[in-house]
XYZ file of N, CA and C in Angstrom:
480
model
N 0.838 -1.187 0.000
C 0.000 0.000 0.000
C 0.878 1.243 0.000
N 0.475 2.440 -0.628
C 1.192 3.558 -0.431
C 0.470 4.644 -0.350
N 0.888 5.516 0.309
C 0.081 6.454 0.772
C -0.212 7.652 -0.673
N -1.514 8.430 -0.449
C -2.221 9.156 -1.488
C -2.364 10.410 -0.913
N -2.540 11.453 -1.264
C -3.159 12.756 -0.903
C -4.454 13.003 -0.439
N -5.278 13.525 0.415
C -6.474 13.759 0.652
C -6.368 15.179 0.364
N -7.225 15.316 -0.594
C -7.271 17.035 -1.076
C -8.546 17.233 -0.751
N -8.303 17.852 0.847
C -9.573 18.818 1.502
C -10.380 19.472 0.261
N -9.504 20.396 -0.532
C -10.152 21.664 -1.490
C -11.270 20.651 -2.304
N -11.211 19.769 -2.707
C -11.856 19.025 -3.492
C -13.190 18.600 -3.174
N -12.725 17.966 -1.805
C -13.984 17.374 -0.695
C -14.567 18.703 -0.734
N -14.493 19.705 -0.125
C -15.031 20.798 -0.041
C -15.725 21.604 -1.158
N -15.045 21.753 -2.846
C -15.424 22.176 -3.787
C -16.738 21.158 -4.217
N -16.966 19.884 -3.659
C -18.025 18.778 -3.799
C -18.951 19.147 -3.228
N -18.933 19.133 -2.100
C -19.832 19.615 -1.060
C -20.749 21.062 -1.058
N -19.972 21.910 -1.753
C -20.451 23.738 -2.287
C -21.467 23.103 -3.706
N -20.485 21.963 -4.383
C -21.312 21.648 -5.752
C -22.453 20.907 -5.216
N -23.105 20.182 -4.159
C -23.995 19.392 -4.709
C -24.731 19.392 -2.957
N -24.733 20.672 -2.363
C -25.131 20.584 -1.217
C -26.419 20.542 -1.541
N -27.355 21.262 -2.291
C -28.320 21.798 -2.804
C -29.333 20.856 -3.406
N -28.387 20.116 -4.125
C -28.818 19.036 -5.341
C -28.339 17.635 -5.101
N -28.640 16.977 -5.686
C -27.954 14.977 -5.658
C -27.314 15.409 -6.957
N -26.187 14.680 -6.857
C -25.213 13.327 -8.057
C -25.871 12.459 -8.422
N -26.074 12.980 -9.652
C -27.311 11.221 -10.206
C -26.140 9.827 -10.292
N -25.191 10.051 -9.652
C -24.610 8.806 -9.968
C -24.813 8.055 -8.454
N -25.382 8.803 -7.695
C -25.605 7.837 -6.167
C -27.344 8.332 -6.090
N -27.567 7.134 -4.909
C -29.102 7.192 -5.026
C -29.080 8.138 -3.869
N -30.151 8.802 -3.372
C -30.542 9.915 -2.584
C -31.299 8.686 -1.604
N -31.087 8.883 -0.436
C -31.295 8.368 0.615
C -32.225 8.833 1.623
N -32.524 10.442 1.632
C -33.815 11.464 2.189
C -34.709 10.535 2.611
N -35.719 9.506 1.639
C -36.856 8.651 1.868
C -36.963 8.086 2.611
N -35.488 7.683 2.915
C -35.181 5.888 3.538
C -34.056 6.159 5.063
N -34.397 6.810 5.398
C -33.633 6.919 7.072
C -32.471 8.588 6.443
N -32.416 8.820 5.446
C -31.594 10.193 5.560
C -30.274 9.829 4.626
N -30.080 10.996 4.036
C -28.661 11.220 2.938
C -27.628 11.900 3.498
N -27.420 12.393 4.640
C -26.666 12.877 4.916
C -24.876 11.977 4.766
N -24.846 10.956 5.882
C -23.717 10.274 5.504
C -23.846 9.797 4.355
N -24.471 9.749 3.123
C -24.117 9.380 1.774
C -23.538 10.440 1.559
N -23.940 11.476 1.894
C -23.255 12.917 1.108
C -21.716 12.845 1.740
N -21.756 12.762 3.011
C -20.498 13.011 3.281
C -19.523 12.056 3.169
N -20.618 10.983 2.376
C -19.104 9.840 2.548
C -18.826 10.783 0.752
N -19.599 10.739 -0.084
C -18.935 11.245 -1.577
C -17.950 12.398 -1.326
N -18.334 13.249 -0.381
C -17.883 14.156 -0.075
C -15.971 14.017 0.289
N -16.281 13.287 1.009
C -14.878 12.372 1.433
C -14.406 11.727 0.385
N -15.031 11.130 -0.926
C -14.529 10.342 -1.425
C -13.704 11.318 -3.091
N -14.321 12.664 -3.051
C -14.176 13.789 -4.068
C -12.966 13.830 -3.449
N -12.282 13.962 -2.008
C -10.980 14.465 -1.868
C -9.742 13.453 -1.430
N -10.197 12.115 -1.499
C -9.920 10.666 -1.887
C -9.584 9.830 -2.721
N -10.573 9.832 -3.339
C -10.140 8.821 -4.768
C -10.032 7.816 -4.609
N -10.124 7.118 -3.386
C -9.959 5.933 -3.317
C -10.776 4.981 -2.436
N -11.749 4.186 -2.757
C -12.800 3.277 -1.909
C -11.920 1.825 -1.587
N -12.471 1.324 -0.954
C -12.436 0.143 -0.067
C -13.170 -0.905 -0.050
N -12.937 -2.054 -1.219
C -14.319 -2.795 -1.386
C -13.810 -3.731 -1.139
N -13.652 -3.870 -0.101
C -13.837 -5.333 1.134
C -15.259 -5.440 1.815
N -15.650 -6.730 1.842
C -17.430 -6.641 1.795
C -17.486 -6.413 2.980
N -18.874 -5.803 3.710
C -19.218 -5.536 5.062
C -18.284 -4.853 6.143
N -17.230 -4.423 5.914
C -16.113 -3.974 6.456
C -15.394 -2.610 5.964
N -15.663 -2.711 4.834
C -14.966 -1.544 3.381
C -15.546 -0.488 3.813
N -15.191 0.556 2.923
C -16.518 1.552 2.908
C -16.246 1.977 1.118
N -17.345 1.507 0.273
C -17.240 1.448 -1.047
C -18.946 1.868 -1.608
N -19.456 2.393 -2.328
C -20.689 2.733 -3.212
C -20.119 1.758 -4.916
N -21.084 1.074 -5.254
C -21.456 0.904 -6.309
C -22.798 1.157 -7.270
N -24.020 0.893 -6.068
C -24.863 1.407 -6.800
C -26.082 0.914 -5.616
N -27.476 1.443 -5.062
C -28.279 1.369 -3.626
C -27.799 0.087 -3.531
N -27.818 -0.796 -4.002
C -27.384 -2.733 -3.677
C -26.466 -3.185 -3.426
N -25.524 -1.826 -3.640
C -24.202 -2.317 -3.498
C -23.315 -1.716 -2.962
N -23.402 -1.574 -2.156
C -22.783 -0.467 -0.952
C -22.305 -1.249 0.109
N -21.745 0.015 1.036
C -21.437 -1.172 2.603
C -22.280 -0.132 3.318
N -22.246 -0.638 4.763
C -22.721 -0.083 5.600
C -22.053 1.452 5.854
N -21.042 1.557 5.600
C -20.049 2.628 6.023
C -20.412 3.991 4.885
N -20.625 3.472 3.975
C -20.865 4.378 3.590
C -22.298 5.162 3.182
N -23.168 4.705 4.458
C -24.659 5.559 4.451
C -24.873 5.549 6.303
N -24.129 4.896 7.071
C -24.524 4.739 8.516
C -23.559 5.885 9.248
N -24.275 6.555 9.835
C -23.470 7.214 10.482
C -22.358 6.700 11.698
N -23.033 5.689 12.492
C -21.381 4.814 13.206
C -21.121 3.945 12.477
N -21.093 3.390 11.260
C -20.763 2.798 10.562
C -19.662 3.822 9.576
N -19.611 4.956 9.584
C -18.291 6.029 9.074
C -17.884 6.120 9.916
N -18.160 6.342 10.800
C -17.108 6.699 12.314
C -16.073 4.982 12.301
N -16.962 4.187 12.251
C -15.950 2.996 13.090
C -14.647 2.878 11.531
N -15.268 3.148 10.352
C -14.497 2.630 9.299
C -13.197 3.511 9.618
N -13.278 4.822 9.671
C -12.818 5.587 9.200
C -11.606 5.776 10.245
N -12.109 5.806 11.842
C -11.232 5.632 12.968
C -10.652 4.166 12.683
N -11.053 3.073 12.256
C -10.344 1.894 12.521
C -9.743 1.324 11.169
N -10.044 2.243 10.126
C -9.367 1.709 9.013
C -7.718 1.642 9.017
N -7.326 0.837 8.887
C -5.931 0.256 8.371
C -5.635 -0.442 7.439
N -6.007 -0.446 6.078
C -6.118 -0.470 5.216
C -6.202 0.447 4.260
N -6.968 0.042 2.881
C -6.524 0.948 1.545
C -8.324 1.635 1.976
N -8.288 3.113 1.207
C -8.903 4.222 1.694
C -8.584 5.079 2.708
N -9.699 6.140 2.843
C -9.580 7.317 3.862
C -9.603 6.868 5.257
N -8.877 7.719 6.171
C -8.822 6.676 7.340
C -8.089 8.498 8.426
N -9.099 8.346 9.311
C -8.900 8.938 10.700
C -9.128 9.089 11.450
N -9.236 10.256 12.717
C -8.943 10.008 14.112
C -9.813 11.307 14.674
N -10.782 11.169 15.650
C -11.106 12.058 16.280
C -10.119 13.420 16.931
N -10.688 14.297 16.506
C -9.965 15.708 17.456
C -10.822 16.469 18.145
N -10.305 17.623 18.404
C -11.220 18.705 18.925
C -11.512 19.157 18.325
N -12.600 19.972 18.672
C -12.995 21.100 17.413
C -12.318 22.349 17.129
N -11.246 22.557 17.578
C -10.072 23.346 17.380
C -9.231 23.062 16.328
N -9.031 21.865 16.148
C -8.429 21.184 15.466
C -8.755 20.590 14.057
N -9.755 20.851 14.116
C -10.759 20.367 12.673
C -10.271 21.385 11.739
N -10.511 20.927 10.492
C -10.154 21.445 9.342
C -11.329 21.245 7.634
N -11.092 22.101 7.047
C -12.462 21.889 5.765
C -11.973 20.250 5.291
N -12.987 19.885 5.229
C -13.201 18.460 4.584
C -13.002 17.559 5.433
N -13.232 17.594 6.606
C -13.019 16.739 7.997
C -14.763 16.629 8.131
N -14.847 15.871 8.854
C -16.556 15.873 8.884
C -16.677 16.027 10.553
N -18.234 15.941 10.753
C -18.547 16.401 12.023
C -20.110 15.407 12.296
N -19.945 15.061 13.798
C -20.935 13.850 13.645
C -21.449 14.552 14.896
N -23.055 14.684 15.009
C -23.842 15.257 16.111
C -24.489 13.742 17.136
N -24.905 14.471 18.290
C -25.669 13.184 18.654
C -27.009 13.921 19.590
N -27.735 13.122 19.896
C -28.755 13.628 21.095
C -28.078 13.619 22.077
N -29.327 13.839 23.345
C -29.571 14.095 24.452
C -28.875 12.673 25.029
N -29.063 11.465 24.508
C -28.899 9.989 24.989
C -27.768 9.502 24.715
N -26.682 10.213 23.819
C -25.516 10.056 22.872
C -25.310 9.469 21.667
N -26.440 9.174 21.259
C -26.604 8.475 19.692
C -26.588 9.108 18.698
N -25.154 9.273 18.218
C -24.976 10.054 16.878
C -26.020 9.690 15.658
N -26.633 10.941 15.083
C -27.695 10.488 14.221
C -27.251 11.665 12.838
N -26.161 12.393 12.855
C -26.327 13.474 11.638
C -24.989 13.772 11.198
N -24.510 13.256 10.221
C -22.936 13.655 10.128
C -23.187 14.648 8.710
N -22.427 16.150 8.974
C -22.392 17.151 8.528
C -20.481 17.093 7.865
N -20.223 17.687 6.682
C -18.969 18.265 6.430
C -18.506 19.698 6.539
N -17.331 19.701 7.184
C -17.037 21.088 6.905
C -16.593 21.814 5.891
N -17.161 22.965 5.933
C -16.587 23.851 4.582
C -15.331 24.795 4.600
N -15.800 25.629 6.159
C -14.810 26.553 6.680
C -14.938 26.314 8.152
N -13.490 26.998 8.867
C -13.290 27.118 10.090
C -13.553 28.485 10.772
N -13.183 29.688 9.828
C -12.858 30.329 10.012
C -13.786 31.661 9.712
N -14.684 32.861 9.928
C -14.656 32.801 12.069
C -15.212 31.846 12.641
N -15.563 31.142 12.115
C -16.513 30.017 12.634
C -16.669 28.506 11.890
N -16.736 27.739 12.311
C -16.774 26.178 11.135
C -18.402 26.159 10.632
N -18.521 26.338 9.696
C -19.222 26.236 8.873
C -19.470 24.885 8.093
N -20.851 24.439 7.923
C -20.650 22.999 7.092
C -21.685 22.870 6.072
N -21.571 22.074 5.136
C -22.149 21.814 4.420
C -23.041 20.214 4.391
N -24.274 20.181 4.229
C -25.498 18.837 4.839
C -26.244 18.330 3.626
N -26.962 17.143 3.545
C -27.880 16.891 2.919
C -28.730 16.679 4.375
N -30.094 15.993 4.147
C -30.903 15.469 4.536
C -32.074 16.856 5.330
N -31.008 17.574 5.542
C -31.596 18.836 5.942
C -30.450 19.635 5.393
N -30.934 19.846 3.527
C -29.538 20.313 3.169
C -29.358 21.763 4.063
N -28.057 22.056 3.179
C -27.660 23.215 4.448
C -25.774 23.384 3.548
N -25.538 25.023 3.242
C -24.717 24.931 3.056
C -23.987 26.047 3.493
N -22.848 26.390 4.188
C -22.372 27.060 4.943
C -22.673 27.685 6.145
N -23.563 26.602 6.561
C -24.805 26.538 7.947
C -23.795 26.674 8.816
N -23.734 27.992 9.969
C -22.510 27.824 11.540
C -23.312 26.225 11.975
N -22.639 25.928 12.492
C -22.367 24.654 13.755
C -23.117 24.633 14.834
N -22.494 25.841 14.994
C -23.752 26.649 16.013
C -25.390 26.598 16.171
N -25.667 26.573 14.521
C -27.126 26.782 14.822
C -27.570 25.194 14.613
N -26.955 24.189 14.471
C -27.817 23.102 14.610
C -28.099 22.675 16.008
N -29.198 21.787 16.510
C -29.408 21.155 17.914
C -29.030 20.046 17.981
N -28.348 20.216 19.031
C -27.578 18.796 19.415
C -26.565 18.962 20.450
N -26.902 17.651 21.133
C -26.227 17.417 22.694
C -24.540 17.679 22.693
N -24.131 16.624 21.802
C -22.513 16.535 21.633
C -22.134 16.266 20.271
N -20.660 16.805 20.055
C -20.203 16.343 18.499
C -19.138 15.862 18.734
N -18.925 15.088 17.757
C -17.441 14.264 17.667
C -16.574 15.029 16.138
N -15.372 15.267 16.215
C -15.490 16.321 14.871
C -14.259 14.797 14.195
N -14.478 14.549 13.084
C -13.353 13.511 12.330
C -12.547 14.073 11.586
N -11.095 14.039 12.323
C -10.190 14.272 10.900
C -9.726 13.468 9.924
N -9.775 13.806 8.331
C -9.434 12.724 7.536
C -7.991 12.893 7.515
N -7.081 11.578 8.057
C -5.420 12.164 8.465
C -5.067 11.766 6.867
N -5.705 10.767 6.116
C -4.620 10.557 4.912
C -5.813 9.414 4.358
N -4.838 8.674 3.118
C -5.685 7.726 2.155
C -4.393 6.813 1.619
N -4.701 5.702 1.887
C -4.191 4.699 1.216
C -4.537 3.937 -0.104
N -3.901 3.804 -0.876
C -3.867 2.799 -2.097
C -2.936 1.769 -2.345
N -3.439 0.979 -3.591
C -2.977 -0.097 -4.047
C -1.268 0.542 -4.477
């Protein structure tokens, strides 16, 4: 394996392109429990390039049938992404100090059950993100509701 570039600008220039609208090349998820982590996994995957299609474990899109869990579940991106060691995007919780555009951001309730993972656009005066499911694009952080966030940095990407 050797290591690849994660180009934030990209993830981010994705996210400005299609906060609004779907990619007819993935199915929209709104109907069926929420699009948000679909968005942000493409989102991730615009400044990537590189999926992971190891079955049930990966985090890869081919087409609604053919997907993994990781890439529409919201702890199902968290666990890939913190525990990946392997080929794809792969990182590590920080603070929110520490976050950066194209890092994502995962909310939870009152009970701690992360239910909404948002991307960031900007940090700066404020982190700003970009959403599906309740799209939203350069929405502060601030104004969504929610108990606690976990913010994900994408540290890097592996390939073949």
């Amino acid at each position: 394996m050797r290591e690849v570039f994660y180009n934030r600008q990209w993830a981010v220039n994705y996210a400005r392109l299609w906060a609004y609208s779907r990619n007819p090349r993935y199915f929209d998820f709104a109907d069926i429990g929420g699009d948000c982590t679909n968005f942000a996994s493409q989102c991730i995957f615009a400044g990537a390039g590189v999926m992971n299609y190891t079955p049930e474990i990966g985090w890869f899109y081919i087409n609604v049938n053919d997907r993994t869990p990781s890439w529409t579940g919201v702890e199902f991106l968290y666990d890939f992404l913190v525990n990946n060691r392997s080929v794809g995007p792969y990182g590590f919780t920080v603070p929110q100090s520490e976050a950066l555009p194209g890092d994502i951001v995962q909310l939870a309730d009152g009970v701690g059950d992360f239910y909404h993972t948002v991307v960031i656009v900007s940090v700066y005066p404020e982190i700003t993100v970009a959403a599906h499911s309740r799209d939203a694009l350069n929405k502060p952080l601030r104004e969504y509701n929610y108990s606690s966030a976990r913010f994900i940095h994408i540290d890097g990407v592996r390939s073949w």
